Amino acid sequence: MGDQPANISIEFMNGIAYAKEFDERDIFNLLLEPIASWFQNKFGVLTLPQKMVIPYIKWGFNVLVSSPTGTGKTLAVFLPLLDDLFRLGLEDKLENNIYVVYVSPLRALNNDMYKNLIVPLNELHSKIEEHYGVNIDIRIAVRTSDTLPAEKSKMIKTPPHILITTPESLALALNATKFREKLATVKWLIIDEVHELAGNKRGSHLMLSLERIVELAGRDFQRIGLSATISPLEDVARFLAGYKDDGTPRPIVIADARFSKPIDIKVLCPIMDLVYTPTSILNESIYEITAKLILQHRTTLLFTNTRSATERVVYKLKKIFSNNGILNADEIEAHHSSLSRDVRLDVEEKLKQGQLRVVVSSTSLELGIDVGYIDLVLLLSSPKSVTRLLQRIGRAGHNAYTVSKGAIIVVDRDDLIECTVLAKLARERKIDKIKIPKKPLDVLTQHIVGISLEGPKTIDEVIRIIRRSYPYHDLTEKELMNVINYLSGSYPGLEDHNVYAKIRYDELTKIISKRKGSRMIYQLNVGTIPDEAKISVMLYLNGKKQYVGDLEESFVEILSPSDIIVLGGKTYRVLAIQPAIVLVEPAEGERPTVPTWFSEMLPLTYDSALEIGRFRKTVANMIATLPKETVIKWIMDIYDIERHAAEYVYDYIYQQMLFTDGKVPSDTNILIEIWYDDEKGATNIIFHTLFGRRVNDVLSRVYAYILGSIINESVKITVTDNGFMLTISSNINRETIEKLIKYVRSDNVEEIARKAIRRTELFKKRFRHCAERSFMLLRRYKGVDVSLTRRQINSEKLIQIVESLHDFPIIEETYREILEDFMDLTHTREVIDKIERGEITIDIVYSYYAPSPFAHNIIAYGYSDVVLMDDKRRLIVKLQDMVKKAIENKSKSSSINSQ
């Protein structure tokens, strides 16, 4: 690594500096002549990320580079490192050491990187040999769970200079007795797709691994992070760099090239009534738009929001194009996480080779796998966040200079408003903020076991290592000791349930050390990704059980007894949920209460939800004060949508205003609507809370819990991104609603939320996940897999034991994971705090004739499933008819009163 030139001044504030763009000639002067000439002959000019990053890496700074796919950031990072490795070779200092560790979240990305590095490395090898007459062999190897034992043994004898791995395999390597020492020589550690890791426990796990490598090496190494579009960069940079032993931040340079690539985003809306048009005709129009765009482009990547939607779209497109004889069905493929790895790799390879015209994906192609040339990205319905929208659109135009071209095709009125706002935010590069998990105790548990296997350490040494990482910088000694006490067997009663100590702890010396058998437990159970199970559904009829199919575990965890579900085209009522099965009875003719795709649906982010609320408020204020044509023209011009789409937006918000006397829910107003459904004999309390599904999930459960205790009745919950609905069988008055709102405060919302989720399937499943990560429940023991059914049964027994133990870390982590990672308690507190301060107002209205237009999708969400889409549309048509009639009655009443 070179020294920083004296003439370059870099100012760090709180450990962060921002990269500037350097002149090409100065950059090429930093590289060996054959490397510089190879690059110029092959690529011509440097991209913006390369101009910003290469010098700082050469000077030894920690660097975070954020830029879109196809802007050359990978080469920006590897070019200076390869240059340094070749220089070591020329000086005869290149030893049998690991110099570079490259970590990515996907094995597929690792294999991709290996292939993409081998070609330039071979070319550079030839250039160096030709220029200097020296043969320098730089070795690369991949080490993941797919790597054969023989290859791993080979790495011990002859370690690669560049090691490509995953977070989980790196954690295993840290405790592999023979390989571990090889990591002590690391000079550079690269983390690819940082945005994919920072927001979850895999990132927390990786950051602790990095600090353990620092301890092993006895020094810091250079950290380099590659990220797609993400915000705030300062938090992600701090996450990557961590802290020094004295608690001060390690310095890091941010190369912000997020917006170096031009984008073109359109919102497309079928030219027909989004309410009254029959489903079949609306679908035909959506597929017509899709097919037309596909034929106008060479290769199209089409994103849906669920795996089931991906399969339906592929089936329909193959049928359309095959019938017309325009495209071969083999040119249209699906790509999602439920497909086998071989199928996915085959699709990726065909895409790279230009053999496909269309690939339909859910989320699996959002990451930076090299998919070759794509000239159009289509999204069916909202991507639910600006960051995801930019990430998906960024897959098009796969080089630094071509425009990333994309379009979102909307499916209903709420979707139209949502996509209109998200597209504008994306053009303005207003990105959602990432939320980095803080102090996940189950991940910490794994690493303390790993640290104990390295050799005896004092509590002071352990906490010093852990606090260097960003996620655990604020870890208290009490929190650490709770974990130590659990791992050392200090909590009573656990051994009676086969939960044994994993470490030794001496209270006098305050030293932790390894315990016999823990190494195998660590090696067989390390990692943060939970096993997802298929849960059997058993029909209970006439005292007998009959198997009817399977449900995803992630779907089962949101179910409750009495829910109506769809399986195999039939409806069933949930009777009971047991560790391994769901008992049901026939519910023919009843509408589902939980759509099967709900657990797959991406939640709208809080930041984006607030912007959508502001848009609704702004348009409502304009409608109240300006001519219709002026408002429509403004929507068209400012939000770049077609006239008919702007008219739909106007009419939708105008109808809401007419119906509720101008009360339009927004970022600063919550509308609570009480509607009695005569047909169902139920009272629906509809909360129009435009804060995204994760906040609404907390609010709905908290209010349902308190309401249930007030009226002594169970409350049914329906949650969406734009609000939630509480359904009860009795009537309710305004005073009870007001009492409910006042009861929930920012200082008691967490306590209520904990009570509300404690008896849910969600808590049971998430506790099992946390218990598995914490080695309370072992997925594998002595080389044998423990069945998931057995683990779930054991998990439910353990909950009964440990919830009575004060501050038991795994119970605490379960609550934290549900309320902070799965839901969003932080922003829920913010919303309630604003209600208390009067910054968010609340209106309560009774909808006597029909629910308001904004309520229709919330109601339909709780009444329908994908297979019953016609039912959903028929319901919305019926509600819309009721709205029209109600508005007419209001108009007549107003006209009579005015006379």
GROMACS .gro file of C-alpha atoms in nm, residues 227-462:
model
  236
  227SER     CA    1  -2.277  -0.116  -0.250
  228ALA     CA    2  -2.560  -0.039  -0.485
  229THR     CA    3  -2.776   0.265  -0.413
  230ILE     CA    4  -2.823   0.299  -0.037
  231SER     CA    5  -2.884   0.564   0.230
  232PRO     CA    6  -2.760   0.704   0.461
  233LEU     CA    7  -2.408   0.637   0.339
  234GLU     CA    8  -2.260   0.762   0.666
  235ASP     CA    9  -2.430   0.484   0.866
  236VAL     CA   10  -2.327   0.217   0.616
  237ALA     CA   11  -1.968   0.349   0.616
  238ARG     CA   12  -1.958   0.339   0.996
  239PHE     CA   13  -2.104  -0.014   0.983
  240LEU     CA   14  -1.822  -0.119   0.748
  241ALA     CA   15  -1.535   0.055   0.931
  242GLY     CA   16  -1.632   0.001   1.294
  243TYR     CA   17  -1.433   0.151   1.580
  244LYS     CA   18  -1.083   0.144   1.726
  245ASP     CA   19  -1.005   0.003   2.071
  246ASP     CA   20  -1.031   0.352   2.222
  247GLY     CA   21  -1.389   0.386   2.093
  248THR     CA   22  -1.312   0.639   1.820
  249PRO     CA   23  -1.437   0.560   1.469
  250ARG     CA   24  -1.194   0.409   1.220
  251PRO     CA   25  -1.150   0.660   0.935
  252ILE     CA   26  -1.325   0.574   0.608
  253VAL     CA   27  -1.365   0.747   0.272
  254ILE     CA   28  -1.708   0.745   0.106
  255ALA     CA   29  -1.712   0.739  -0.276
  256ASP     CA   30  -2.065   0.853  -0.355
  257ALA     CA   31  -2.127   0.765  -0.720
  258ARG     CA   32  -2.486   0.648  -0.662
  259PHE     CA   33  -2.625   0.873  -0.930
  260SER     CA   34  -2.355   0.846  -1.194
  261LYS     CA   35  -2.580   0.650  -1.430
  262PRO     CA   36  -2.876   0.815  -1.607
  263ILE     CA   37  -3.220   0.661  -1.549
  264ASP     CA   38  -3.549   0.673  -1.736
  265ILE     CA   39  -3.853   0.560  -1.535
  266LYS     CA   40  -4.210   0.563  -1.665
  267VAL     CA   41  -4.535   0.479  -1.486
  268LEU     CA   42  -4.780   0.303  -1.719
  269CYS     CA   43  -5.150   0.274  -1.645
  270PRO     CA   44  -5.410   0.084  -1.853
  271ILE     CA   45  -5.648   0.324  -2.033
  272MET     CA   46  -5.965   0.198  -1.872
  273ASP     CA   47  -6.163   0.234  -1.552
  274LEU     CA   48  -5.949   0.082  -1.276
  275VAL     CA   49  -6.256  -0.005  -1.071
  276TYR     CA   50  -6.533  -0.114  -1.306
  277THR     CA   51  -6.332  -0.291  -1.575
  278PRO     CA   52  -6.365  -0.671  -1.530
  279THR     CA   53  -6.051  -0.848  -1.408
  280SER     CA   54  -6.008  -1.043  -1.731
  281ILE     CA   55  -6.009  -0.728  -1.946
  282LEU     CA   56  -5.778  -0.536  -1.709
  283ASN     CA   57  -5.535  -0.829  -1.704
  284GLU     CA   58  -5.543  -0.852  -2.084
  285SER     CA   59  -5.458  -0.481  -2.102
  286ILE     CA   60  -5.166  -0.522  -1.859
  287TYR     CA   61  -5.030  -0.818  -2.059
  288GLU     CA   62  -5.084  -0.626  -2.384
  289ILE     CA   63  -4.870  -0.337  -2.254
  290THR     CA   64  -4.609  -0.587  -2.128
  291ALA     CA   65  -4.594  -0.784  -2.454
  292LYS     CA   66  -4.566  -0.467  -2.663
  293LEU     CA   67  -4.271  -0.341  -2.458
  294ILE     CA   68  -4.100  -0.682  -2.467
  295LEU     CA   69  -4.116  -0.689  -2.849
  296GLN     CA   70  -3.972  -0.336  -2.869
  297HIS     CA   71  -3.659  -0.443  -2.678
  298ARG     CA   72  -3.394  -0.709  -2.711
  299THR     CA   73  -3.390  -0.839  -2.353
  300THR     CA   74  -3.641  -0.756  -2.081
  301LEU     CA   75  -3.613  -0.829  -1.710
  302LEU     CA   76  -3.958  -0.828  -1.550
  303PHE     CA   77  -3.998  -0.806  -1.172
  304THR     CA   78  -4.301  -0.920  -0.976
  305ASN     CA   79  -4.338  -0.894  -0.598
  306THR     CA   80  -4.400  -1.261  -0.516
  307ARG     CA   81  -4.278  -1.600  -0.635
  308SER     CA   82  -4.634  -1.712  -0.712
  309ALA     CA   83  -4.689  -1.404  -0.931
  310THR     CA   84  -4.362  -1.481  -1.114
  311GLU     CA   85  -4.489  -1.828  -1.209
  312ARG     CA   86  -4.828  -1.693  -1.322
  313VAL     CA   87  -4.671  -1.421  -1.538
  314VAL     CA   88  -4.427  -1.663  -1.706
  315TYR     CA   89  -4.710  -1.906  -1.781
  316LYS     CA   90  -4.925  -1.628  -1.931
  317LEU     CA   91  -4.642  -1.476  -2.140
  318LYS     CA   92  -4.541  -1.816  -2.281
  319LYS     CA   93  -4.902  -1.875  -2.376
  320ILE     CA   94  -4.944  -1.532  -2.540
  321PHE     CA   95  -4.623  -1.545  -2.744
  322SER     CA   96  -4.654  -1.914  -2.837
  323ASN     CA   97  -5.010  -1.862  -2.963
  324ASN     CA   98  -4.898  -1.565  -3.173
  325GLY     CA   99  -4.589  -1.748  -3.295
  326ILE     CA  100  -4.381  -1.434  -3.229
  327LEU     CA  101  -4.146  -1.567  -2.960
  328ASN     CA  102  -4.039  -1.917  -2.870
  329ALA     CA  103  -4.157  -2.023  -2.524
  330ASP     CA  104  -3.795  -2.127  -2.447
  331GLU     CA  105  -3.695  -1.759  -2.468
  332ILE     CA  106  -3.909  -1.681  -2.160
  333GLU     CA  107  -3.792  -1.805  -1.818
  334ALA     CA  108  -3.863  -1.764  -1.445
  335HIS     CA  109  -3.599  -1.696  -1.178
  336HIS     CA  110  -3.681  -1.703  -0.806
  337SER     CA  111  -3.550  -1.848  -0.482
  338SER     CA  112  -3.784  -2.150  -0.478
  339LEU     CA  113  -3.631  -2.288  -0.798
  340SER     CA  114  -3.337  -2.526  -0.770
  341ARG     CA  115  -2.987  -2.381  -0.789
  342ASP     CA  116  -2.916  -2.564  -1.116
  343VAL     CA  117  -3.226  -2.415  -1.279
  344ARG     CA  118  -3.132  -2.064  -1.160
  345LEU     CA  119  -2.774  -2.098  -1.285
  346ASP     CA  120  -2.902  -2.222  -1.621
  347VAL     CA  121  -3.131  -1.918  -1.654
  348GLU     CA  122  -2.847  -1.682  -1.555
  349GLU     CA  123  -2.612  -1.838  -1.812
  350LYS     CA  124  -2.873  -1.818  -2.091
  351LEU     CA  125  -2.936  -1.454  -1.999
  352LYS     CA  126  -2.563  -1.374  -2.018
  353GLN     CA  127  -2.537  -1.547  -2.355
  354GLY     CA  128  -2.828  -1.341  -2.493
  355GLN     CA  129  -3.044  -1.651  -2.548
  356LEU     CA  130  -3.347  -1.514  -2.358
  357ARG     CA  131  -3.589  -1.237  -2.450
  358VAL     CA  132  -3.766  -1.225  -2.112
  359VAL     CA  133  -3.677  -1.329  -1.758
  360VAL     CA  134  -3.940  -1.288  -1.487
  361SER     CA  135  -3.808  -1.263  -1.130
  362SER     CA  136  -3.937  -1.186  -0.781
  363THR     CA  137  -3.637  -1.051  -0.586
  364SER     CA  138  -3.362  -1.300  -0.674
  365LEU     CA  139  -3.212  -1.097  -0.962
  366GLU     CA  140  -3.191  -0.769  -0.767
  367LEU     CA  141  -2.839  -0.851  -0.650
  368GLY     CA  142  -2.535  -0.784  -0.864
  369ILE     CA  143  -2.508  -1.118  -1.045
  370ASP     CA  144  -2.371  -1.045  -1.393
  371VAL     CA  145  -2.672  -1.098  -1.618
  372GLY     CA  146  -2.528  -0.949  -1.934
  373TYR     CA  147  -2.716  -0.710  -2.160
  374ILE     CA  148  -3.063  -0.597  -2.048
  375ASP     CA  149  -3.218  -0.298  -2.220
  376LEU     CA  150  -3.549  -0.279  -2.032
  377VAL     CA  151  -3.666  -0.351  -1.679
  378LEU     CA  152  -4.040  -0.384  -1.619
  379LEU     CA  153  -4.206  -0.389  -1.278
  380LEU     CA  154  -4.556  -0.526  -1.233
  381SER     CA  155  -4.694  -0.318  -0.946
  382SER     CA  156  -4.506  -0.116  -0.684
  383PRO     CA  157  -4.157  -0.225  -0.566
  384LYS     CA  158  -4.245  -0.078  -0.223
  385SER     CA  159  -3.930   0.133  -0.185
  386VAL     CA  160  -3.728   0.388  -0.382
  387THR     CA  161  -3.408   0.195  -0.310
  388ARG     CA  162  -3.553  -0.126  -0.455
  389LEU     CA  163  -3.691   0.063  -0.756
  390LEU     CA  164  -3.347   0.210  -0.836
  391GLN     CA  165  -3.182  -0.127  -0.776
  392ARG     CA  166  -3.417  -0.303  -1.016
  393ILE     CA  167  -3.410  -0.034  -1.285
  394GLY     CA  168  -3.030  -0.026  -1.252
  395ARG     CA  169  -3.013  -0.378  -1.397
  396ALA     CA  170  -3.087  -0.226  -1.740
  397GLY     CA  171  -2.819  -0.067  -1.956
  398HIS     CA  172  -2.535  -0.279  -1.822
  399ASN     CA  173  -2.250  -0.036  -1.857
  400ALA     CA  174  -2.160   0.297  -1.702
  401TYR     CA  175  -2.284   0.518  -1.983
  402THR     CA  176  -2.611   0.371  -2.115
  403VAL     CA  177  -2.941   0.484  -1.969
  404SER     CA  178  -3.111   0.248  -1.726
  405LYS     CA  179  -3.457   0.226  -1.877
  406GLY     CA  180  -3.754   0.097  -1.682
  407ALA     CA  181  -4.130   0.113  -1.645
  408ILE     CA  182  -4.379   0.028  -1.370
  409ILE     CA  183  -4.718  -0.109  -1.478
  410VAL     CA  184  -4.985  -0.030  -1.219
  411VAL     CA  185  -5.281  -0.250  -1.128
  412ASP     CA  186  -5.520  -0.034  -0.923
  413ARG     CA  187  -5.576   0.318  -0.784
  414ASP     CA  188  -5.364   0.284  -0.470
  415ASP     CA  189  -5.089   0.124  -0.678
  416LEU     CA  190  -5.108   0.415  -0.924
  417ILE     CA  191  -5.059   0.676  -0.652
  418GLU     CA  192  -4.782   0.473  -0.486
  419CYS     CA  193  -4.587   0.415  -0.810
  420THR     CA  194  -4.633   0.777  -0.923
  421VAL     CA  195  -4.471   0.901  -0.602
  422LEU     CA  196  -4.195   0.636  -0.592
  423ALA     CA  197  -4.096   0.707  -0.955
  424LYS     CA  198  -4.059   1.080  -0.882
  425LEU     CA  199  -3.857   1.011  -0.567
  426ALA     CA  200  -3.633   0.776  -0.768
  427ARG     CA  201  -3.573   1.043  -1.034
  428GLU     CA  202  -3.485   1.285  -0.755
  429ARG     CA  203  -3.268   1.017  -0.588
  430LYS     CA  204  -3.451   1.045  -0.254
  431ILE     CA  205  -3.363   0.706  -0.112
  432ASP     CA  206  -3.519   0.521   0.182
  433LYS     CA  207  -3.301   0.493   0.490
  434ILE     CA  208  -3.159   0.151   0.576
  435LYS     CA  209  -3.213   0.023   0.930
  436ILE     CA  210  -2.915  -0.163   1.075
  437PRO     CA  211  -3.003  -0.411   1.356
  438LYS     CA  212  -2.854  -0.311   1.691
  439LYS     CA  213  -2.711  -0.567   1.934
  440PRO     CA  214  -2.873  -0.892   1.812
  441LEU     CA  215  -2.795  -1.118   2.108
  442ASP     CA  216  -2.835  -1.451   1.927
  443VAL     CA  217  -2.559  -1.357   1.682
  444LEU     CA  218  -2.344  -1.240   1.973
  445THR     CA  219  -2.394  -1.581   2.138
  446GLN     CA  220  -2.244  -1.762   1.838
  447HIS     CA  221  -1.937  -1.542   1.835
  448ILE     CA  222  -1.873  -1.572   2.208
  449VAL     CA  223  -1.865  -1.950   2.161
  450GLY     CA  224  -1.630  -1.894   1.865
  451ILE     CA  225  -1.406  -1.663   2.071
  452SER     CA  226  -1.391  -1.919   2.355
  453LEU     CA  227  -1.265  -2.180   2.107
  454GLU     CA  228  -0.970  -1.953   2.018
  455GLY     CA  229  -0.837  -1.965   2.374
  456PRO     CA  230  -0.907  -1.817   2.720
  457LYS     CA  231  -1.009  -1.450   2.726
  458THR     CA  232  -1.113  -1.209   2.997
  459ILE     CA  233  -1.452  -1.038   2.988
  460ASP     CA  234  -1.269  -0.708   2.930
  461GLU     CA  235  -1.095  -0.852   2.622
  462VAL     CA  236  -1.422  -0.996   2.489
   0.00000   0.00000   0.00000
